[in-house]
CSV table of C-alpha atoms in Angstrom, one decimal:
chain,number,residue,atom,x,y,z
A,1,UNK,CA,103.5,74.7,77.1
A,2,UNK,CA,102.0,78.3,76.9
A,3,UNK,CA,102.9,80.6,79.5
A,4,UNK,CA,101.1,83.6,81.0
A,5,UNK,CA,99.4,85.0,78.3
A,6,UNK,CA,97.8,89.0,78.4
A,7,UNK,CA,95.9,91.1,76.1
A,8,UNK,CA,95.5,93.7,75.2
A,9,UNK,CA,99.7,94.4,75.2
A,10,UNK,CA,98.5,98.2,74.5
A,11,UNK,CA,96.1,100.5,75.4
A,12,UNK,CA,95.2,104.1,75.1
A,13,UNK,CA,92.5,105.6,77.4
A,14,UNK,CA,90.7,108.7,78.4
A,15,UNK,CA,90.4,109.9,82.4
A,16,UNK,CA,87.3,108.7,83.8
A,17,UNK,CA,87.0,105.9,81.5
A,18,UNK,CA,86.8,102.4,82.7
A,19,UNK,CA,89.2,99.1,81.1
A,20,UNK,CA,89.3,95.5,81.2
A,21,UNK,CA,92.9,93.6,81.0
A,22,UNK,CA,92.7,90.0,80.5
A,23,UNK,CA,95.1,87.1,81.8
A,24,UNK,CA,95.3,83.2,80.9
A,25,UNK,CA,98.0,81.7,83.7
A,26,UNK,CA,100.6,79.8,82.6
A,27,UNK,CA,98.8,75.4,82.4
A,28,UNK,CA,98.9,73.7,85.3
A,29,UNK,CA,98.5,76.5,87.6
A,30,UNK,CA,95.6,78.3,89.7
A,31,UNK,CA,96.4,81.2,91.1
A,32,UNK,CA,96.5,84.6,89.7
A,33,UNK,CA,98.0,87.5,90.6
A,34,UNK,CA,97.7,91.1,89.7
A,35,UNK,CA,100.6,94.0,89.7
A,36,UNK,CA,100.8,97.7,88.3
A,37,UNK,CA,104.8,98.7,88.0
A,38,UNK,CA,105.0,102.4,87.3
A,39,UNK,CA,108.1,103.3,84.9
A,40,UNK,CA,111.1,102.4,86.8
A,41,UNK,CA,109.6,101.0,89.9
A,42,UNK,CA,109.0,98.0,90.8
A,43,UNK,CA,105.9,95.8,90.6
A,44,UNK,CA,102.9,96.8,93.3
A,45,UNK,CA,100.8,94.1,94.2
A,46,UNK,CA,97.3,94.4,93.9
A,47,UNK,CA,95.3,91.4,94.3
A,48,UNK,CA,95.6,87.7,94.3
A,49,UNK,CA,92.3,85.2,93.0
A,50,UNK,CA,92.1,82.0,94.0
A,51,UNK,CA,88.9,79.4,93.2
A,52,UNK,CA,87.4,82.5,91.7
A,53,UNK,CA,87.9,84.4,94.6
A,54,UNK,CA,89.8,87.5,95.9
A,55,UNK,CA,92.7,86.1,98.4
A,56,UNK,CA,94.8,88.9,99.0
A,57,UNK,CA,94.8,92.5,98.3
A,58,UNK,CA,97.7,95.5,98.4
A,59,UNK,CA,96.7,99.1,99.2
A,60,UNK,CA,94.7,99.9,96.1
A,61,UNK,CA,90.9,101.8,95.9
A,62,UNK,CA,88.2,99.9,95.3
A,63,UNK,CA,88.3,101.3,91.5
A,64,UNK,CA,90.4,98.4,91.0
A,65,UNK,CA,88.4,94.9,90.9
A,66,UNK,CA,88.7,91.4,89.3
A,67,UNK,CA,87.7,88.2,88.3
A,68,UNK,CA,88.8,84.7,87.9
A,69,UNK,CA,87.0,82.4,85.9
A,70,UNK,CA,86.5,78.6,86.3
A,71,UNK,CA,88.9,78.1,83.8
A,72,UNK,CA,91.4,80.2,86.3
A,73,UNK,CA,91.6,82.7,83.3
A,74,UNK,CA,91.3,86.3,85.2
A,75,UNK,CA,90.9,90.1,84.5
A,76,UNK,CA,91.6,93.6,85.9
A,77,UNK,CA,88.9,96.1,85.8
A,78,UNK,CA,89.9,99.8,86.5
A,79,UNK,CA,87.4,102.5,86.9
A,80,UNK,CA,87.1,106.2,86.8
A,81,UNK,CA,90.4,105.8,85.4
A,82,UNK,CA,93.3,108.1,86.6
A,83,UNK,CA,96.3,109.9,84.9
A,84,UNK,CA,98.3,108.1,87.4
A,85,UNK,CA,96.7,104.5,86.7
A,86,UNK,CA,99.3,104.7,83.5
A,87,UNK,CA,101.4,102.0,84.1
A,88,UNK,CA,102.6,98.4,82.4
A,89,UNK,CA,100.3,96.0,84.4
A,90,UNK,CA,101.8,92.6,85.0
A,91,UNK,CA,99.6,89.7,85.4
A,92,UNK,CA,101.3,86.8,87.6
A,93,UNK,CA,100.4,83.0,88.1
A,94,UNK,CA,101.5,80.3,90.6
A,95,UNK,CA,100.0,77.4,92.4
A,96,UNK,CA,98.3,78.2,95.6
A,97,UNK,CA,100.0,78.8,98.7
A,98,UNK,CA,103.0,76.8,97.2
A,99,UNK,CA,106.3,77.0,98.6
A,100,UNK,CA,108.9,76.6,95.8
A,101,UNK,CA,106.0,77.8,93.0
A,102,UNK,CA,107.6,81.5,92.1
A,103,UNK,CA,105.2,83.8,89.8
A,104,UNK,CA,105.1,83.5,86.3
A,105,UNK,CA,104.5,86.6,84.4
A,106,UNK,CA,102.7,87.3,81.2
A,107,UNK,CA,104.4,90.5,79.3
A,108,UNK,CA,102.0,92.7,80.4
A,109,UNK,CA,99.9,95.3,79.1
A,110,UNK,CA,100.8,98.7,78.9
A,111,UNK,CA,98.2,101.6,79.9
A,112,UNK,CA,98.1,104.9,79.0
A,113,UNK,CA,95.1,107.6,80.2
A,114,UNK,CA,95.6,110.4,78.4
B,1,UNK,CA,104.4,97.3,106.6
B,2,UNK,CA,106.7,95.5,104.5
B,3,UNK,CA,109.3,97.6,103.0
B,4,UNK,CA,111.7,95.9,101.0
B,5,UNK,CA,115.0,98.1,100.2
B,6,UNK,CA,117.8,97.0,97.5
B,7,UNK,CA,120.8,99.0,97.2
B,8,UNK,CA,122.4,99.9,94.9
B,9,UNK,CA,119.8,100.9,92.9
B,10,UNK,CA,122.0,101.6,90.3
B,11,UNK,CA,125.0,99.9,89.4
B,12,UNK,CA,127.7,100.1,86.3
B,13,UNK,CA,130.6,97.0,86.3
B,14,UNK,CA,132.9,95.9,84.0
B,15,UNK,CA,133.1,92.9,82.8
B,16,UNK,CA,135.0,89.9,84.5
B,17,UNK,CA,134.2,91.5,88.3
B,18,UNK,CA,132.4,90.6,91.3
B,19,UNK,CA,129.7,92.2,92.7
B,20,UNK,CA,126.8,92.1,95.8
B,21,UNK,CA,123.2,93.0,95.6
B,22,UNK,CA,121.7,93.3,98.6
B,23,UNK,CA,117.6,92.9,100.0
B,24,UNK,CA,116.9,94.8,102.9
B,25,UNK,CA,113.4,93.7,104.2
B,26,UNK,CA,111.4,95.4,107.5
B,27,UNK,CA,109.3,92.2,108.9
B,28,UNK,CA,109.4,88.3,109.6
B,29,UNK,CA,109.7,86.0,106.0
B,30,UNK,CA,111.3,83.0,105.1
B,31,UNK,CA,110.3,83.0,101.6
B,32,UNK,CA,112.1,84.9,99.4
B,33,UNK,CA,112.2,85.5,95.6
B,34,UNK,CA,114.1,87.0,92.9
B,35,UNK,CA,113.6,88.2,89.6
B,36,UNK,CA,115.1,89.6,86.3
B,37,UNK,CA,113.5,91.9,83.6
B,38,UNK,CA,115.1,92.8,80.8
B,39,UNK,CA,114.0,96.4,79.2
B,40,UNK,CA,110.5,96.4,77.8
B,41,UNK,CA,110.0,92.3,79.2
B,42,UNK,CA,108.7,90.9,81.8
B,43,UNK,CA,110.1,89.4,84.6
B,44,UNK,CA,111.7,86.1,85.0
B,45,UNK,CA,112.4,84.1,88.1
B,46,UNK,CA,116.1,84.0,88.9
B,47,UNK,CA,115.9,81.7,92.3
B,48,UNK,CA,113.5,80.9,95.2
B,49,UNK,CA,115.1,80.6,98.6
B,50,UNK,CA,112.5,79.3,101.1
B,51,UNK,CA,114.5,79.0,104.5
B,52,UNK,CA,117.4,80.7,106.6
B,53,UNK,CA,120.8,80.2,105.4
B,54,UNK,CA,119.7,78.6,101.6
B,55,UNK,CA,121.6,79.7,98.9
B,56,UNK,CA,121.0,79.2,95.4
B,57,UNK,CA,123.6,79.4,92.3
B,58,UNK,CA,123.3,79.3,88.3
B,59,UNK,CA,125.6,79.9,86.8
B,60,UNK,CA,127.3,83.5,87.6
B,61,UNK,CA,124.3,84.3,89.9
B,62,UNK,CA,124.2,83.2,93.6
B,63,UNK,CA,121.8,84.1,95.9
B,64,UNK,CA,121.6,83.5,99.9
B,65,UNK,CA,118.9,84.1,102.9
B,66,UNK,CA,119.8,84.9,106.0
B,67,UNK,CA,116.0,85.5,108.0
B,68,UNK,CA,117.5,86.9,111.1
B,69,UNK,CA,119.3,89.3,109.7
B,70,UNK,CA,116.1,90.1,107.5
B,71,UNK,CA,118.5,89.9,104.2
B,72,UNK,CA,119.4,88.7,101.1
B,73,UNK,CA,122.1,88.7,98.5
B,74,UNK,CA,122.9,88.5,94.8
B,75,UNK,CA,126.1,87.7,94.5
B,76,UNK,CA,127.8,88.5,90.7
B,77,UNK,CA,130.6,86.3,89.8
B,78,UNK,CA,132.5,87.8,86.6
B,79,UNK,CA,130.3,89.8,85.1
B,80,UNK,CA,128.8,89.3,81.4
B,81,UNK,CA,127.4,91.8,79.3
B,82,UNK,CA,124.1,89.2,79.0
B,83,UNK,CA,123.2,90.1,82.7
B,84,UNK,CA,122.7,93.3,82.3
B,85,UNK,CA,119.1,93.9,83.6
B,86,UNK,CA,117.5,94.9,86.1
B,87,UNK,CA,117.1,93.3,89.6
B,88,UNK,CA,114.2,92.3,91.8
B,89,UNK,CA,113.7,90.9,94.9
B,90,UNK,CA,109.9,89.9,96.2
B,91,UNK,CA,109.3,88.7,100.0
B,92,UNK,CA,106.3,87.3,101.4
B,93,UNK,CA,104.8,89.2,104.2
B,94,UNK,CA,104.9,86.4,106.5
B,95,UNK,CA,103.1,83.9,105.5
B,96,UNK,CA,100.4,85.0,103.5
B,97,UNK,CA,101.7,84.6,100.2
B,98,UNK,CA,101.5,87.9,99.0
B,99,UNK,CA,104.7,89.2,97.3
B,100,UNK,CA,106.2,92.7,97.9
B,101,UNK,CA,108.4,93.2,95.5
B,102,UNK,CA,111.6,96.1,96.2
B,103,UNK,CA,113.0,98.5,94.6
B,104,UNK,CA,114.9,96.8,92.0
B,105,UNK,CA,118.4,97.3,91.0
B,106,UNK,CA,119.4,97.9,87.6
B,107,UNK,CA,123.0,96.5,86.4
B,108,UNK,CA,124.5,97.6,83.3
B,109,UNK,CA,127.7,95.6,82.3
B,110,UNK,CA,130.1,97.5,80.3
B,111,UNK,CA,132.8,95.0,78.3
């Protein structure tokens, strides 16, 4: 049974550039849930997709979007990107509004804007 | 807004003792998480306690929810080496099913 899955687990880029992170939940489930976790913090939420949707979202700019995909897949866009976008960002899955369903996370992938 | 406080943030133990983690949180839940991550992993849910009063236990790892009090503990029973990691606890801003995740506490047991 594959979990969370993310890719890419690395990536190097420039201020002002603009990536794409990628997420398969873990089978079975339909929500997905994004987080940024600086080095030595913990994780800060920043959106939730649900039936391709955006459900919920924490205090980040709009340079951050996403997507979910009718396969529930999903994926973080960041714009104009920032020094202080470097982070390890942690994609989470769960069924919808489910009690005793806690968030299952991929590995994540690690950003660095140079 | 939801600020969710652990203390210690740090702590050092040797092995075979007790110790308490605690989760300090600012507004109404009654859904609360928490998680381990291990250096350079992700994290891995621990226990979910979904009402006042639950507690949870596996193995040296019991946890507990008190709502009114707006707090949750970790309790460590005999410390191993193997659970040294760091901490989380994640509450629910009241219902809406988004997770806020504190502080973390990172444990380091020395044999």
């Amino acid at each position: 049974d594959a979990g969370v899955t993310q890719s890419p687990t690395h990536l190097i880029k420039t201020r002002g550039q603009q990536v794409t992170l990628r997420c398969s939940p873990k089978s079975g489930h339909d929500t997905v849930s994004w987080y940024q976790q600086a080095l030595g913090q913990g994780p800060q939420f920043i959106f939730q997709y649900y039936e391709e949707e955006e459900r919920q979202r924490g205090n980040f700019p709009d340079r951050f979007s996403g997507h979910q995909f009718p396969n529930y897949s999903s994926e973080l866009n960041v714009n104009a990107l920032l020094l202080g976008d470097s982070a390890l960002y942690l994609c989470a899955s769960s069924l919808f509004r489910t009690d005793n369903s806690p968030l299952h996370f991929g590995n994540g992938t690690r950003l660095t804007v140079t | 807004e939801l600020k969710v406080e652990q203390n210690p943030l740090f702590l050092s133990m040797q092995e075979g003792k007790n110790y308490t983690i605690y989760c300090n949180y600012s507004t109404t839940s009654d859904r609360l998480y928490w998680y381990r991550q291990d250096p350079g992993k992700s994290l891995e849910s621990l226990f979910v306690l979904l009402s006042n009063g639950a507690v949870k236990q596996e193995g040296r790892l019991m946890a507990s929810l008190d709502t009114k009090a707006r707090l949750s503990t970790l309790h460590i029973t005999a410390a191993v080496h193997d659970l040294s990691a760091t901490y989380f606890c994640a509450v629910d801003i009241s219902g809406t099913y988004k997770y806020i995740f504190g502080t973390g506490t990172r444990l380091k047991v020395l044999a």
